PDB file of C-alpha atoms and ligand atoms in Angstrom:
ATOM      1  CA  MET A   1     -39.385 -18.498 -13.567  1.00 69.00           C
ATOM      2  CA  ASN A   2     -36.614 -17.362 -10.797  1.00 82.00           C
ATOM      3  CA  ASN A   3     -36.602 -19.932  -8.464  1.00 96.00           C
ATOM      4  CA  ILE A   4     -32.255 -19.472  -8.085  1.00 98.00           C
ATOM      5  CA  TYR A   5     -32.308 -16.054  -9.017  1.00 98.00           C
ATOM      6  CA  ASN A   6     -35.507 -15.805  -6.010  1.00 98.00           C
ATOM      7  CA  ASN A   7     -33.303 -17.936  -3.400  1.00 98.00           C
ATOM      8  CA  ILE A   8     -29.876 -15.906  -3.865  1.00 98.00           C
ATOM      9  CA  ASN A   9     -32.002 -12.627  -3.354  1.00 98.00           C
ATOM     10  CA  ASP A  10     -33.648 -14.634  -0.116  1.00 98.00           C
ATOM     11  CA  SER A  11     -30.381 -15.682   1.233  1.00 98.00           C
ATOM     12  CA  ILE A  12     -29.221 -12.391   1.248  1.00 97.00           C
ATOM     13  CA  LEU A  13     -31.912 -10.438   2.899  1.00 97.00           C
ATOM     14  CA  ASN A  14     -31.525 -13.608   5.547  1.00 98.00           C
ATOM     15  CA  GLY A  15     -28.192 -12.383   6.202  1.00 97.00           C
ATOM     16  CA  GLU A  16     -26.721 -15.614   5.027  1.00 98.00           C
ATOM     17  CA  LYS A  17     -23.258 -16.142   2.722  1.00 98.00           C
ATOM     18  CA  LEU A  18     -23.062 -18.457  -0.068  1.00 98.00           C
ATOM     19  CA  LEU A  19     -20.492 -20.357  -1.337  1.00 98.00           C
ATOM     20  CA  ALA A  20     -20.219 -21.840  -5.244  1.00 98.00           C
ATOM     21  CA  VAL A  21     -17.779 -24.753  -5.852  1.00 98.00           C
ATOM     22  CA  LEU A  22     -16.824 -24.296  -9.166  1.00 98.00           C
ATOM     23  CA  ILE A  23     -16.043 -27.409 -11.076  1.00 97.00           C
ATOM     24  CA  ASP A  24     -14.476 -26.999 -14.541  1.00 95.00           C
ATOM     25  CA  PRO A  25     -14.939 -30.064 -17.440  1.00 94.00           C
ATOM     26  CA  ASP A  26     -11.399 -29.598 -18.440  1.00 91.00           C
ATOM     27  CA  LYS A  27      -9.821 -30.679 -14.897  1.00 92.00           C
ATOM     28  CA  PHE A  28     -12.095 -32.681 -13.834  1.00 95.00           C
ATOM     29  CA  LEU A  29     -12.295 -37.024 -13.624  1.00 95.00           C
ATOM     30  CA  ILE A  30     -15.792 -37.909 -14.067  1.00 96.00           C
ATOM     31  CA  GLU A  31     -15.115 -40.897 -12.001  1.00 97.00           C
ATOM     32  CA  THR A  32     -14.498 -39.159  -8.834  1.00 98.00           C
ATOM     33  CA  THR A  33     -17.597 -37.168  -9.033  1.00 98.00           C
ATOM     34  CA  CYS A  34     -19.879 -39.205  -6.437  1.00 98.00           C
ATOM     35  CA  ARG A  35     -17.027 -38.851  -3.866  1.00 98.00           C
ATOM     36  CA  PHE A  36     -16.686 -35.209  -4.564  1.00 98.00           C
ATOM     37  CA  ILE A  37     -19.930 -34.415  -4.489  1.00 98.00           C
ATOM     38  CA  LYS A  38     -20.371 -35.717  -1.093  1.00 98.00           C
ATOM     39  CA  LYS A  39     -17.853 -33.613  -0.241  1.00 98.00           C
ATOM     40  CA  VAL A  40     -19.682 -30.663  -0.894  1.00 98.00           C
ATOM     41  CA  ASN A  41     -23.079 -32.003   0.360  1.00 98.00           C
ATOM     42  CA  THR A  42     -21.856 -32.018   3.513  1.00 97.00           C
ATOM     43  CA  SER A  43     -19.479 -28.576   3.531  1.00 97.00           C
ATOM     44  CA  ILE A  44     -20.941 -25.089   3.379  1.00 98.00           C
ATOM     45  CA  ALA A  45     -21.290 -24.846  -0.377  1.00 98.00           C
ATOM     46  CA  THR A  46     -24.600 -23.731  -1.956  1.00 98.00           C
ATOM     47  CA  HIS A  47     -24.425 -23.716  -5.599  1.00 98.00           C
ATOM     48  CA  ILE A  48     -22.639 -25.992  -7.284  1.00 98.00           C
ATOM     49  CA  PHE A  49     -21.132 -24.181 -10.591  1.00 98.00           C
ATOM     50  CA  VAL A  50     -20.235 -25.525 -14.034  1.00 97.00           C
ATOM     51  CA  GLY A  51     -17.594 -24.590 -16.537  1.00 95.00           C
ATOM     52  CA  GLY A  52     -14.381 -23.611 -17.671  1.00 88.00           C
ATOM     53  CA  SER A  53     -12.668 -21.299 -20.490  1.00 81.00           C
ATOM     54  CA  THR A  54     -11.673 -24.078 -22.556  1.00 75.00           C
ATOM     55  CA  VAL A  55     -14.141 -26.380 -24.049  1.00 62.00           C
ATOM     56  CA  ASP A  56     -14.706 -29.874 -24.667  1.00 68.00           C
ATOM     57  CA  VAL A  57     -18.087 -29.839 -26.595  1.00 68.00           C
ATOM     58  CA  ASP A  58     -19.752 -32.940 -24.787  1.00 82.00           C
ATOM     59  CA  SER A  59     -17.719 -32.902 -21.457  1.00 90.00           C
ATOM     60  CA  THR A  60     -20.133 -29.958 -19.869  1.00 94.00           C
ATOM     61  CA  GLU A  61     -23.777 -31.910 -20.702  1.00 95.00           C
ATOM     62  CA  ILE A  62     -22.173 -35.481 -19.294  1.00 95.00           C
ATOM     63  CA  LEU A  63     -20.514 -34.106 -16.248  1.00 96.00           C
ATOM     64  CA  VAL A  64     -23.615 -32.146 -15.179  1.00 97.00           C
ATOM     65  CA  THR A  65     -25.954 -35.202 -15.639  1.00 97.00           C
ATOM     66  CA  GLU A  66     -23.328 -36.909 -13.086  1.00 98.00           C
ATOM     67  CA  ILE A  67     -23.483 -35.115 -10.662  1.00 98.00           C
ATOM     68  CA  LYS A  68     -27.331 -34.474 -10.650  1.00 98.00           C
ATOM     69  CA  LYS A  69     -27.646 -38.152  -9.572  1.00 98.00           C
ATOM     70  CA  TYR A  70     -25.789 -37.024  -6.373  1.00 98.00           C
ATOM     71  CA  THR A  71     -26.313 -33.567  -5.268  1.00 98.00           C
ATOM     72  CA  ASN A  72     -30.091 -31.186  -4.768  1.00 98.00           C
ATOM     73  CA  LEU A  73     -28.147 -28.548  -4.584  1.00 98.00           C
ATOM     74  CA  PRO A  74     -28.723 -25.964  -7.962  1.00 98.00           C
ATOM     75  CA  ILE A  75     -26.232 -26.476 -10.935  1.00 98.00           C
ATOM     76  CA  VAL A  76     -25.128 -23.363 -12.716  1.00 98.00           C
ATOM     77  CA  LEU A  77     -23.401 -22.979 -15.834  1.00 98.00           C
ATOM     78  CA  PHE A  78     -20.753 -20.750 -16.146  1.00 98.00           C
ATOM     79  CA  PRO A  79     -19.952 -21.465 -19.813  1.00 96.00           C
ATOM     80  CA  GLY A  80     -16.738 -20.057 -21.421  1.00 93.00           C
ATOM     81  CA  ASP A  81     -18.883 -20.442 -24.858  1.00 92.00           C
ATOM     82  CA  VAL A  82     -21.914 -21.359 -26.127  1.00 94.00           C
ATOM     83  CA  SER A  83     -21.098 -25.215 -26.777  1.00 92.00           C
ATOM     84  CA  GLN A  84     -21.103 -26.042 -22.705  1.00 94.00           C
ATOM     85  CA  ILE A  85     -24.823 -24.992 -22.641  1.00 96.00           C
ATOM     86  CA  THR A  86     -26.909 -27.659 -21.472  1.00 96.00           C
ATOM     87  CA  ASP A  87     -30.378 -28.055 -20.456  1.00 97.00           C
ATOM     88  CA  GLU A  88     -29.382 -30.765 -17.796  1.00 97.00           C
ATOM     89  CA  ALA A  89     -28.131 -27.988 -15.707  1.00 97.00           C
ATOM     90  CA  ASP A  90     -30.698 -25.583 -13.540  1.00 98.00           C
ATOM     91  CA  ALA A  91     -29.889 -21.644 -13.993  1.00 98.00           C
ATOM     92  CA  ILE A  92     -26.975 -20.290 -16.465  1.00 98.00           C
ATOM     93  CA  LEU A  93     -25.050 -17.154 -15.995  1.00 98.00           C
ATOM     94  CA  PHE A  94     -25.526 -15.273 -19.195  1.00 98.00           C
ATOM     95  CA  LEU A  95     -21.926 -13.710 -18.669  1.00 98.00           C
ATOM     96  CA  SER A  96     -21.495 -10.419 -20.174  1.00 98.00           C
ATOM     97  CA  LEU A  97     -17.680  -9.769 -19.957  1.00 98.00           C
ATOM     98  CA  ILE A  98     -17.902  -5.367 -19.243  1.00 98.00           C
ATOM     99  CA  SER A  99     -14.048  -5.386 -18.393  1.00 98.00           C
ATOM    100  CA  GLY A 100     -13.369  -5.834 -21.878  1.00 98.00           C
ATOM    101  CA  ARG A 101     -13.497  -4.262 -25.534  1.00 98.00           C
ATOM    102  CA  ASN A 102     -14.216  -7.720 -26.809  1.00 98.00           C
ATOM    103  CA  PRO A 103     -17.682  -7.405 -28.775  1.00 98.00           C
ATOM    104  CA  GLU A 104     -17.766 -11.410 -29.176  1.00 98.00           C
ATOM    105  CA  TYR A 105     -17.684 -11.770 -25.360  1.00 98.00           C
ATOM    106  CA  LEU A 106     -19.938  -8.405 -24.104  1.00 98.00           C
ATOM    107  CA  ILE A 107     -22.508 -10.085 -27.272  1.00 98.00           C
ATOM    108  CA  GLY A 108     -21.047 -11.948 -29.727  1.00 98.00           C
ATOM    109  CA  LYS A 109     -22.107 -15.506 -28.156  1.00 97.00           C
ATOM    110  CA  HIS A 110     -24.707 -14.668 -26.450  1.00 98.00           C
ATOM    111  CA  VAL A 111     -26.487 -14.172 -29.715  1.00 98.00           C
ATOM    112  CA  ARG A 112     -25.092 -17.920 -30.853  1.00 97.00           C
ATOM    113  CA  SER A 113     -26.531 -18.688 -27.999  1.00 98.00           C
ATOM    114  CA  ILE A 114     -30.156 -18.539 -28.581  1.00 98.00           C
ATOM    115  CA  SER A 115     -30.845 -20.893 -30.952  1.00 97.00           C
ATOM    116  CA  LYS A 116     -29.477 -23.036 -27.866  1.00 96.00           C
ATOM    117  CA  LEU A 117     -31.376 -21.595 -25.159  1.00 98.00           C
ATOM    118  CA  LYS A 118     -34.922 -21.571 -26.575  1.00 97.00           C
ATOM    119  CA  ASN A 119     -34.834 -25.259 -26.077  1.00 96.00           C
ATOM    120  CA  THR A 120     -33.969 -25.696 -22.718  1.00 98.00           C
ATOM    121  CA  SER A 121     -35.904 -24.507 -19.918  1.00 98.00           C
ATOM    122  CA  LEU A 122     -32.659 -23.320 -18.028  1.00 98.00           C
ATOM    123  CA  GLU A 123     -33.161 -19.824 -15.883  1.00 98.00           C
ATOM    124  CA  VAL A 124     -31.177 -17.145 -17.053  1.00 98.00           C
ATOM    125  CA  ILE A 125     -29.940 -15.286 -14.996  1.00 98.00           C
ATOM    126  CA  SER A 126     -27.854 -12.119 -16.721  1.00 98.00           C
ATOM    127  CA  THR A 127     -24.048 -10.906 -14.733  1.00 98.00           C
ATOM    128  CA  GLY A 128     -21.456  -8.843 -15.561  1.00 99.00           C
ATOM    129  CA  TYR A 129     -18.620 -10.140 -15.365  1.00 98.00           C
ATOM    130  CA  ILE A 130     -15.507  -7.940 -14.251  1.00 98.00           C
ATOM    131  CA  LEU A 131     -11.671  -9.860 -14.823  1.00 98.00           C
ATOM    132  CA  ILE A 132      -9.460  -7.763 -12.360  1.00 98.00           C
ATOM    133  CA  GLU A 133      -5.751  -7.915 -12.388  1.00 96.00           C
ATOM    134  CA  SER A 134      -4.275 -10.307 -10.277  1.00 91.00           C
ATOM    135  CA  GLY A 135      -0.365 -10.818 -11.197  1.00 86.00           C
ATOM    136  CA  LYS A 136      -0.195 -13.284 -13.820  1.00 89.00           C
ATOM    137  CA  GLU A 137      -1.799 -13.706 -17.334  1.00 91.00           C
ATOM    138  CA  THR A 138      -5.477 -15.589 -16.631  1.00 92.00           C
ATOM    139  CA  ALA A 139      -6.996 -17.918 -18.451  1.00 92.00           C
ATOM    140  CA  VAL A 140      -9.869 -15.717 -19.129  1.00 94.00           C
ATOM    141  CA  ALA A 141      -8.028 -13.117 -20.405  1.00 95.00           C
ATOM    142  CA  CYS A 142      -6.241 -15.490 -22.817  1.00 95.00           C
ATOM    143  CA  VAL A 143      -9.353 -17.233 -23.848  1.00 94.00           C
ATOM    144  CA  THR A 144     -11.158 -14.058 -24.239  1.00 96.00           C
ATOM    145  CA  ASP A 145      -8.514 -11.805 -25.691  1.00 96.00           C
ATOM    146  CA  THR A 146      -9.444  -8.918 -23.159  1.00 97.00           C
ATOM    147  CA  LYS A 147      -6.895  -6.572 -20.160  1.00 97.00           C
ATOM    148  CA  PRO A 148      -7.914  -6.964 -16.926  1.00 98.00           C
ATOM    149  CA  MET A 149      -8.721  -3.660 -15.564  1.00 98.00           C
ATOM    150  CA  LEU A 150      -6.149  -2.685 -13.331  1.00 97.00           C
ATOM    151  CA  ARG A 151      -6.505  -2.746  -9.553  1.00 95.00           C
ATOM    152  CA  ASN A 152      -5.645   0.273  -8.267  1.00 95.00           C
ATOM    153  CA  ASN A 153      -8.377   2.221 -10.787  1.00 97.00           C
ATOM    154  CA  ILE A 154     -11.207   1.667  -8.462  1.00 97.00           C
ATOM    155  CA  GLN A 155     -13.133   3.890  -9.355  1.00 98.00           C
ATOM    156  CA  ASN A 156     -12.769   2.457 -13.354  1.00 98.00           C
ATOM    157  CA  ILE A 157     -13.965  -0.812 -11.916  1.00 98.00           C
ATOM    158  CA  ILE A 158     -17.233   1.316  -9.309  1.00 98.00           C
ATOM    159  CA  ASP A 159     -17.856   2.674 -12.381  1.00 98.00           C
ATOM    160  CA  THR A 160     -17.595  -0.241 -14.521  1.00 99.00           C
ATOM    161  CA  ALA A 161     -20.158  -2.337 -12.222  1.00 99.00           C
ATOM    162  CA  LYS A 162     -22.698   0.209 -11.863  1.00 98.00           C
ATOM    163  CA  ALA A 163     -22.991   0.970 -15.583  1.00 99.00           C
ATOM    164  CA  GLY A 164     -23.638  -3.461 -15.859  1.00 99.00           C
ATOM    165  CA  GLU A 165     -26.558  -2.484 -13.153  1.00 98.00           C
ATOM    166  CA  LEU A 166     -28.014   0.177 -14.782  1.00 98.00           C
ATOM    167  CA  LEU A 167     -28.286  -2.164 -18.337  1.00 98.00           C
ATOM    168  CA  GLY A 168     -30.263  -4.319 -16.181  1.00 98.00           C
ATOM    169  CA  MET A 169     -27.673  -7.108 -15.373  1.00 98.00           C
ATOM    170  CA  LYS A 170     -28.959  -9.314 -12.304  1.00 98.00           C
ATOM    171  CA  LEU A 171     -25.817 -10.460 -10.526  1.00 99.00           C
ATOM    172  CA  MET A 172     -22.150  -8.370 -10.759  1.00 99.00           C
ATOM    173  CA  TYR A 173     -19.329 -10.992 -10.614  1.00 98.00           C
ATOM    174  CA  LEU A 174     -15.324  -9.462  -9.514  1.00 98.00           C
ATOM    175  CA  GLU A 175     -12.991 -12.479 -10.672  1.00 98.00           C
ATOM    176  CA  ALA A 176      -9.284 -12.429 -10.355  1.00 98.00           C
ATOM    177  CA  GLY A 177      -9.448 -15.344 -12.372  1.00 96.00           C
ATOM    178  CA  SER A 178      -9.270 -19.090 -12.498  1.00 94.00           C
ATOM    179  CA  GLY A 179      -5.999 -20.302 -10.312  1.00 94.00           C
ATOM    180  CA  ALA A 180      -5.394 -15.939  -9.503  1.00 95.00           C
ATOM    181  CA  THR A 181      -1.831 -15.858  -7.417  1.00 94.00           C
ATOM    182  CA  VAL A 182      -4.047 -13.145  -4.936  1.00 95.00           C
ATOM    183  CA  PRO A 183      -8.302 -12.884  -5.131  1.00 97.00           C
ATOM    184  CA  VAL A 184      -9.886  -9.659  -5.560  1.00 98.00           C
ATOM    185  CA  ASP A 185      -8.225  -7.192  -2.987  1.00 95.00           C
ATOM    186  CA  ALA A 186     -10.373  -6.016  -0.135  1.00 93.00           C
ATOM    187  CA  ASP A 187     -10.088  -2.584  -0.872  1.00 95.00           C
ATOM    188  CA  ILE A 188     -12.198  -2.906  -3.695  1.00 98.00           C
ATOM    189  CA  ILE A 189     -14.549  -5.575  -2.975  1.00 98.00           C
ATOM    190  CA  PRO A 190     -16.823  -2.905  -0.077  1.00 98.00           C
ATOM    191  CA  LEU A 191     -16.728  -0.067  -2.592  1.00 98.00           C
ATOM    192  CA  VAL A 192     -18.191  -1.690  -5.186  1.00 98.00           C
ATOM    193  CA  LYS A 193     -20.472  -3.481  -2.645  1.00 98.00           C
ATOM    194  CA  LYS A 194     -22.018   0.305  -1.586  1.00 98.00           C
ATOM    195  CA  ASN A 195     -22.521   1.040  -5.332  1.00 98.00           C
ATOM    196  CA  LEU A 196     -24.566  -2.056  -6.319  1.00 98.00           C
ATOM    197  CA  LYS A 197     -28.240  -3.031  -5.812  1.00 98.00           C
ATOM    198  CA  ILE A 198     -27.568  -6.336  -6.945  1.00 98.00           C
ATOM    199  CA  PRO A 199     -26.025  -9.331  -5.508  1.00 98.00           C
ATOM    200  CA  LEU A 200     -21.996  -9.605  -5.819  1.00 98.00           C
ATOM    201  CA  ILE A 201     -19.962 -12.665  -6.359  1.00 99.00           C
ATOM    202  CA  VAL A 202     -16.261 -12.605  -6.046  1.00 98.00           C
ATOM    203  CA  GLY A 203     -13.912 -15.526  -7.542  1.00 98.00           C
ATOM    204  CA  GLY A 204     -10.419 -16.535  -8.217  1.00 98.00           C
ATOM    205  CA  GLY A 205      -7.805 -17.046  -5.854  1.00 97.00           C
ATOM    206  CA  ILE A 206      -9.261 -18.301  -2.842  1.00 98.00           C
ATOM    207  CA  ARG A 207      -7.426 -20.795  -1.132  1.00 97.00           C
ATOM    208  CA  CYS A 208      -7.697 -20.621   2.650  1.00 97.00           C
ATOM    209  CA  LYS A 209     -10.856 -19.856   4.933  1.00 97.00           C
ATOM    210  CA  GLN A 210      -9.220 -16.378   6.017  1.00 97.00           C
ATOM    211  CA  GLN A 211      -9.079 -15.434   2.423  1.00 98.00           C
ATOM    212  CA  LEU A 212     -12.820 -16.676   2.133  1.00 98.00           C
ATOM    213  CA  GLU A 213     -13.605 -14.744   5.455  1.00 98.00           C
ATOM    214  CA  ASN A 214     -11.876 -11.223   3.981  1.00 98.00           C
ATOM    215  CA  ALA A 215     -14.234 -11.460   0.974  1.00 98.00           C
ATOM    216  CA  TYR A 216     -17.434 -11.926   3.059  1.00 98.00           C
ATOM    217  CA  ASN A 217     -16.518  -9.649   5.382  1.00 98.00           C
ATOM    218  CA  SER A 218     -15.401  -7.077   2.588  1.00 98.00           C
ATOM    219  CA  GLY A 219     -19.168  -7.116   1.241  1.00 98.00           C
ATOM    220  CA  ALA A 220     -19.460 -10.326  -1.666  1.00 98.00           C
ATOM    221  CA  ASP A 221     -22.972 -12.272  -0.866  1.00 98.00           C
ATOM    222  CA  MET A 222     -21.367 -15.137  -2.960  1.00 98.00           C
ATOM    223  CA  VAL A 223     -17.972 -16.802  -3.509  1.00 98.00           C
ATOM    224  CA  VAL A 224     -16.421 -19.067  -6.573  1.00 98.00           C
ATOM    225  CA  ILE A 225     -14.181 -21.153  -5.656  1.00 98.00           C
ATOM    226  CA  GLY A 226     -12.495 -24.251  -7.505  1.00 98.00           C
ATOM    227  CA  THR A 227      -9.254 -24.999  -7.375  1.00 97.00           C
ATOM    228  CA  ALA A 228      -8.650 -25.181  -4.013  1.00 98.00           C
ATOM    229  CA  PHE A 229     -11.398 -28.075  -3.747  1.00 97.00           C
ATOM    230  CA  GLU A 230      -9.748 -29.351  -6.931  1.00 95.00           C
ATOM    231  CA  ASP A 231      -6.255 -29.414  -5.095  1.00 96.00           C
ATOM    232  CA  ASP A 232      -6.812 -30.978  -1.892  1.00 95.00           C
ATOM    233  CA  GLU A 233     -10.455 -32.009  -0.928  1.00 95.00           C
ATOM    234  CA  SER A 234      -9.831 -31.166   2.373  1.00 95.00           C
ATOM    235  CA  PHE A 235     -10.644 -27.925   2.159  1.00 96.00           C
ATOM    236  CA  PHE A 236     -13.649 -28.614   2.662  1.00 96.00           C
ATOM    237  CA  ASP A 237     -13.667 -30.094   5.729  1.00 93.00           C
ATOM    238  CA  ASP A 238     -11.705 -26.896   6.722  1.00 92.00           C
ATOM    239  CA  LEU A 239     -14.401 -24.808   5.553  1.00 92.00           C
ATOM    240  CA  LYS A 240     -16.697 -26.389   8.338  1.00 83.00           C
TER     241      LYS A 240
HETATM  242  C1  1GP B   1     -12.762 -18.726 -11.326  1.00 78.29           C
HETATM  243  O1  1GP B   1     -13.381 -17.607 -10.431  1.00 78.29           O
HETATM  244  C2  1GP B   1     -13.902 -18.688 -10.436  1.00 78.29           C
HETATM  245  O2  1GP B   1     -13.627 -18.428 -12.456  1.00 78.29           O
HETATM  246  C3  1GP B   1     -12.910 -19.882  -9.035  1.00 78.29           C
HETATM  247  O3  1GP B   1     -10.980 -19.511  -9.324  1.00 78.29           O
HETATM  248  O4  1GP B   1     -10.160 -21.645  -9.382  1.00 78.29           O
HETATM  249  O5  1GP B   1      -8.636 -19.472  -8.791  1.00 78.29           O
HETATM  250  O6  1GP B   1     -10.632 -20.512  -7.095  1.00 78.29           O
HETATM  251  P1  1GP B   1     -10.597 -20.176  -8.174  1.00 78.29           P
END
């Protein structure tokens, strides 16, 4: 069953733009779940992503279980580590950090995840993950010990995304990093999009409606926002 992936493709065919709210278990107060998810439910959000770069073994499962009490939106794991895999979610982005050259994040953790994944009914969505420089070192670069791609070497970013697609990846994610000073450049997004047949996700550093619209208008099919909602829940209302 590929319901979530198929629904993403159907939405794109219908000209709809998608928004994922990212909840990082390490930064989120579980007591606020009910209030926060009610805000998500009445917003333009279409998906909830759960995950983060730093790891606390049990917190992802506890948080996903709590989120599920309050929403019917698809809950997708965006894991920084094998320990964040839980069958309580609906799907998992099976991320390969193809911008970097750390074998652990290209294939190593994936191999170690299999014994856990095969005991779940999670929909596994192979995703190419491309970290692009954004003005400061981000948690992803630090935790994965990789360098982001240079934003002015656009051809290299385009070729990396295309190589991921040709390897069979089902989604491509351009990432500036959580809390990035600047989002992925609006010049990069259309050039990558033009060369891909698979859906394009863009995230990192998007903090206002204009930046969200810029990402959509540049060709992002789905945008991921975490920090702006963490910092100020009234951002949900700004997006209506
Ligand atoms: C991080 O792209 C996501 O992986 C979201 O980033 O927290 O900056 O919105 P922000």
